[in-house]
Amino acid sequence: MNTPYITLHNLIERPGLTEISQAVAQDGEIPVDVGLLDAMINGDEVTLWPSDEIASATTVLSRINESIANAEAEINGFLRQRGHKLPLVKVPRLLTDWARIIVRYKLHRNRISDEKTDPIVRDYKQVLGFLKMVAEGKYSLGIDDALPVAGGAPKQTGPIRIFDMNTLRDFGR
């Protein structure tokens, strides 16, 4: 069973449908009505809206789902490097938060801002840093790690012994 790292319902909680609707709108498009998006996500009746708005909302939802799939693929790439067996049976809450940040970054692809002060870019770069540490074995997600911790078991090496039981057998007789 493939458990998603994040769902549309998670994105409704944070960052919220208003931000998502505005971020997904292409250049020159009017953002889709938040009420319509909410109704479509929850499976409610949408016949009250005009058909062109429903078509726009369907396009927006497919863009959001594509961003979710891209975020999961990005995370899976780092988890595979670490040797985790995918798909994960139980998704740690931390991965859901990281997926939310990655999806939000991908939805804001046309955002014009200063990278140094933009919280969306900052959060995305922090998540990438943590994912790199997970891949290197320096950070654990709290799930069973498939590989031993970096460094492995201790090894003992040294020169050949000069004084051992054979060379000292006549000593003291």
Short mmCIF file of C-alpha atoms in Angstrom, two decimals:
data_model
loop_
_atom_site.label_atom_id
_atom_site.label_comp_id
_atom_site.label_asym_id
_atom_site.label_seq_id
_atom_site.Cartn_x
_atom_site.Cartn_y
_atom_site.Cartn_z
CA MET A 1 0.00 0.00 0.00
CA ASN A 2 1.42 3.36 -1.02
CA THR A 3 0.81 5.91 1.73
CA PRO A 4 1.22 9.44 0.38
CA TYR A 5 3.52 11.81 2.23
CA ILE A 6 0.99 14.63 1.87
CA THR A 7 -2.60 14.94 0.66
CA LEU A 8 -4.79 17.74 -0.59
CA HIS A 9 -6.44 17.82 2.84
CA ASN A 10 -3.04 18.46 4.46
CA LEU A 11 -2.53 21.40 2.10
CA ILE A 12 -5.97 22.79 2.99
CA GLU A 13 -4.83 22.99 6.63
CA ARG A 14 -1.58 24.72 5.77
CA PRO A 15 -0.81 26.80 3.69
CA GLY A 16 -4.55 26.99 2.90
CA LEU A 17 -6.70 27.03 -0.21
CA THR A 18 -6.46 30.79 -0.77
CA GLU A 19 -2.67 30.72 -1.07
CA ILE A 20 -2.74 27.55 -3.16
CA SER A 21 -5.34 28.96 -5.56
CA GLN A 22 -3.31 32.14 -6.03
CA ALA A 23 0.00 30.30 -6.41
CA VAL A 24 -1.26 27.81 -8.99
CA ALA A 25 -2.88 30.44 -11.22
CA GLN A 26 -0.87 30.83 -14.43
CA ASP A 27 0.11 34.23 -15.76
CA GLY A 28 -3.04 36.13 -16.71
CA GLU A 29 -5.41 33.62 -15.07
CA ILE A 30 -7.83 34.58 -12.35
CA PRO A 31 -7.36 32.34 -9.28
CA VAL A 32 -10.01 29.64 -8.96
CA ASP A 33 -12.79 30.19 -6.43
CA VAL A 34 -11.68 28.75 -3.09
CA GLY A 35 -15.20 27.45 -2.38
CA LEU A 36 -15.18 25.48 -5.63
CA LEU A 37 -11.77 23.97 -4.88
CA ASP A 38 -12.92 23.00 -1.40
CA ALA A 39 -16.08 21.39 -2.79
CA MET A 40 -14.13 19.42 -5.39
CA ILE A 41 -11.55 18.20 -2.88
CA ASN A 42 -14.24 17.10 -0.42
CA GLY A 43 -16.41 15.52 -3.14
CA ASP A 44 -19.30 17.95 -2.64
CA GLU A 45 -21.78 19.07 -5.29
CA VAL A 46 -20.26 21.49 -7.83
CA THR A 47 -23.15 21.93 -10.29
CA LEU A 48 -23.84 25.43 -8.95
CA TRP A 49 -20.61 26.74 -10.52
CA PRO A 50 -20.27 27.46 -14.24
CA SER A 51 -18.69 24.71 -16.32
CA ASP A 52 -15.68 26.84 -17.30
CA GLU A 53 -14.85 27.44 -13.62
CA ILE A 54 -15.17 23.71 -12.93
CA ALA A 55 -12.78 23.01 -15.81
CA SER A 56 -10.32 25.58 -14.41
CA ALA A 57 -10.58 24.04 -10.95
CA THR A 58 -9.93 20.58 -12.41
CA THR A 59 -6.79 21.93 -14.10
CA VAL A 60 -5.67 23.54 -10.83
CA LEU A 61 -6.17 20.28 -8.92
CA SER A 62 -4.14 18.39 -11.51
CA ARG A 63 -1.31 20.95 -11.14
CA ILE A 64 -1.41 20.53 -7.37
CA ASN A 65 -1.39 16.73 -7.65
CA GLU A 66 1.54 16.96 -10.06
CA SER A 67 3.45 19.07 -7.52
CA ILE A 68 2.65 16.51 -4.81
CA ALA A 69 3.94 13.69 -7.02
CA ASN A 70 7.11 15.66 -7.82
CA ALA A 71 7.73 16.36 -4.13
CA GLU A 72 7.31 12.68 -3.24
CA ALA A 73 9.68 11.67 -6.04
CA GLU A 74 12.25 14.16 -4.77
CA ILE A 75 12.00 12.82 -1.22
CA ASN A 76 12.10 9.20 -2.42
CA GLY A 77 15.34 9.89 -4.27
CA PHE A 78 17.05 10.81 -1.02
CA LEU A 79 15.45 7.92 0.89
CA ARG A 80 16.61 5.43 -1.75
CA GLN A 81 20.17 6.71 -1.37
CA ARG A 82 19.94 5.81 2.30
CA GLY A 83 18.57 2.36 1.47
CA HIS A 84 15.05 2.73 2.83
CA LYS A 85 12.55 0.24 1.44
CA LEU A 86 9.92 2.17 -0.50
CA PRO A 87 7.05 2.77 -0.33
CA LEU A 88 7.10 3.44 3.38
CA VAL A 89 4.46 1.58 5.38
CA LYS A 90 4.12 4.39 7.92
CA VAL A 91 4.99 7.95 6.94
CA PRO A 92 6.72 9.92 9.70
CA ARG A 93 5.12 13.27 10.46
CA LEU A 94 8.40 14.95 9.64
CA LEU A 95 8.16 13.71 6.03
CA THR A 96 4.66 15.18 5.77
CA ASP A 97 5.99 18.56 6.89
CA TRP A 98 8.91 18.34 4.47
CA ALA A 99 6.58 17.35 1.62
CA ARG A 100 4.34 20.32 2.45
CA ILE A 101 7.32 22.69 2.21
CA ILE A 102 8.49 21.18 -1.09
CA VAL A 103 4.99 21.29 -2.62
CA ARG A 104 4.56 24.90 -1.50
CA TYR A 105 7.90 25.80 -3.09
CA LYS A 106 6.97 24.07 -6.35
CA LEU A 107 3.56 25.76 -6.48
CA HIS A 108 5.22 29.17 -6.07
CA ARG A 109 7.48 28.61 -9.09
CA ASN A 110 6.63 32.02 -10.60
CA ARG A 111 7.14 33.93 -7.37
CA ILE A 112 9.39 36.96 -7.72
CA SER A 113 11.23 37.71 -4.50
CA ASP A 114 14.63 37.97 -2.90
CA GLU A 115 15.89 34.44 -2.23
CA LYS A 116 17.74 35.54 0.89
CA THR A 117 14.62 36.82 2.66
CA ASP A 118 11.88 34.65 1.13
CA PRO A 119 10.61 32.17 3.77
CA ILE A 120 9.37 29.71 1.12
CA VAL A 121 12.81 29.46 -0.50
CA ARG A 122 14.55 29.38 2.89
CA ASP A 123 12.34 26.51 4.12
CA TYR A 124 12.88 24.57 0.88
CA LYS A 125 16.65 24.88 1.13
CA GLN A 126 16.56 23.77 4.78
CA VAL A 127 14.51 20.69 3.82
CA LEU A 128 16.99 19.83 1.06
CA GLY A 129 19.79 20.08 3.61
CA PHE A 130 18.00 17.68 5.96
CA LEU A 131 17.25 15.27 3.10
CA LYS A 132 20.94 15.26 2.15
CA MET A 133 21.81 14.45 5.78
CA VAL A 134 19.25 11.61 5.73
CA ALA A 135 20.85 10.23 2.55
CA GLU A 136 24.32 10.41 4.16
CA GLY A 137 23.12 8.69 7.34
CA LYS A 138 23.74 11.75 9.51
CA TYR A 139 20.04 12.31 10.31
CA SER A 140 17.43 9.69 11.15
CA LEU A 141 13.73 9.89 10.41
CA GLY A 142 12.97 7.58 13.32
CA ILE A 143 12.08 4.65 11.07
CA ASP A 144 14.11 1.49 10.67
CA ASP A 145 17.32 2.38 8.88
CA ALA A 146 18.22 -0.21 6.28
CA LEU A 147 21.92 0.58 6.43
CA PRO A 148 24.23 0.72 9.45
CA VAL A 149 25.13 4.10 10.84
CA ALA A 150 27.90 5.79 8.91
CA GLY A 151 31.27 4.59 10.20
CA GLY A 152 30.26 0.96 10.76
CA ALA A 153 31.75 -1.45 13.30
CA PRO A 154 35.16 -0.69 14.84
CA LYS A 155 38.18 -2.31 13.20
CA GLN A 156 41.51 -3.10 14.83
CA THR A 157 44.70 -2.98 12.83
CA GLY A 158 48.35 -2.82 13.67
CA PRO A 159 51.80 -4.23 12.91
CA ILE A 160 52.63 -7.93 13.22
CA ARG A 161 53.40 -8.84 16.83
CA ILE A 162 57.07 -9.32 17.64
CA PHE A 163 56.53 -10.83 21.08
CA ASP A 164 53.84 -13.49 21.11
CA MET A 165 53.39 -16.93 22.73
CA ASN A 166 55.69 -18.63 20.21
CA THR A 167 58.64 -16.20 20.50
CA LEU A 168 58.43 -16.06 24.29
CA ARG A 169 57.89 -19.77 24.98
CA ASP A 170 61.48 -20.32 26.23
CA PHE A 171 61.59 -17.09 28.21
CA GLY A 172 61.84 -17.66 31.93
CA ARG A 173 62.97 -21.32 31.87
#
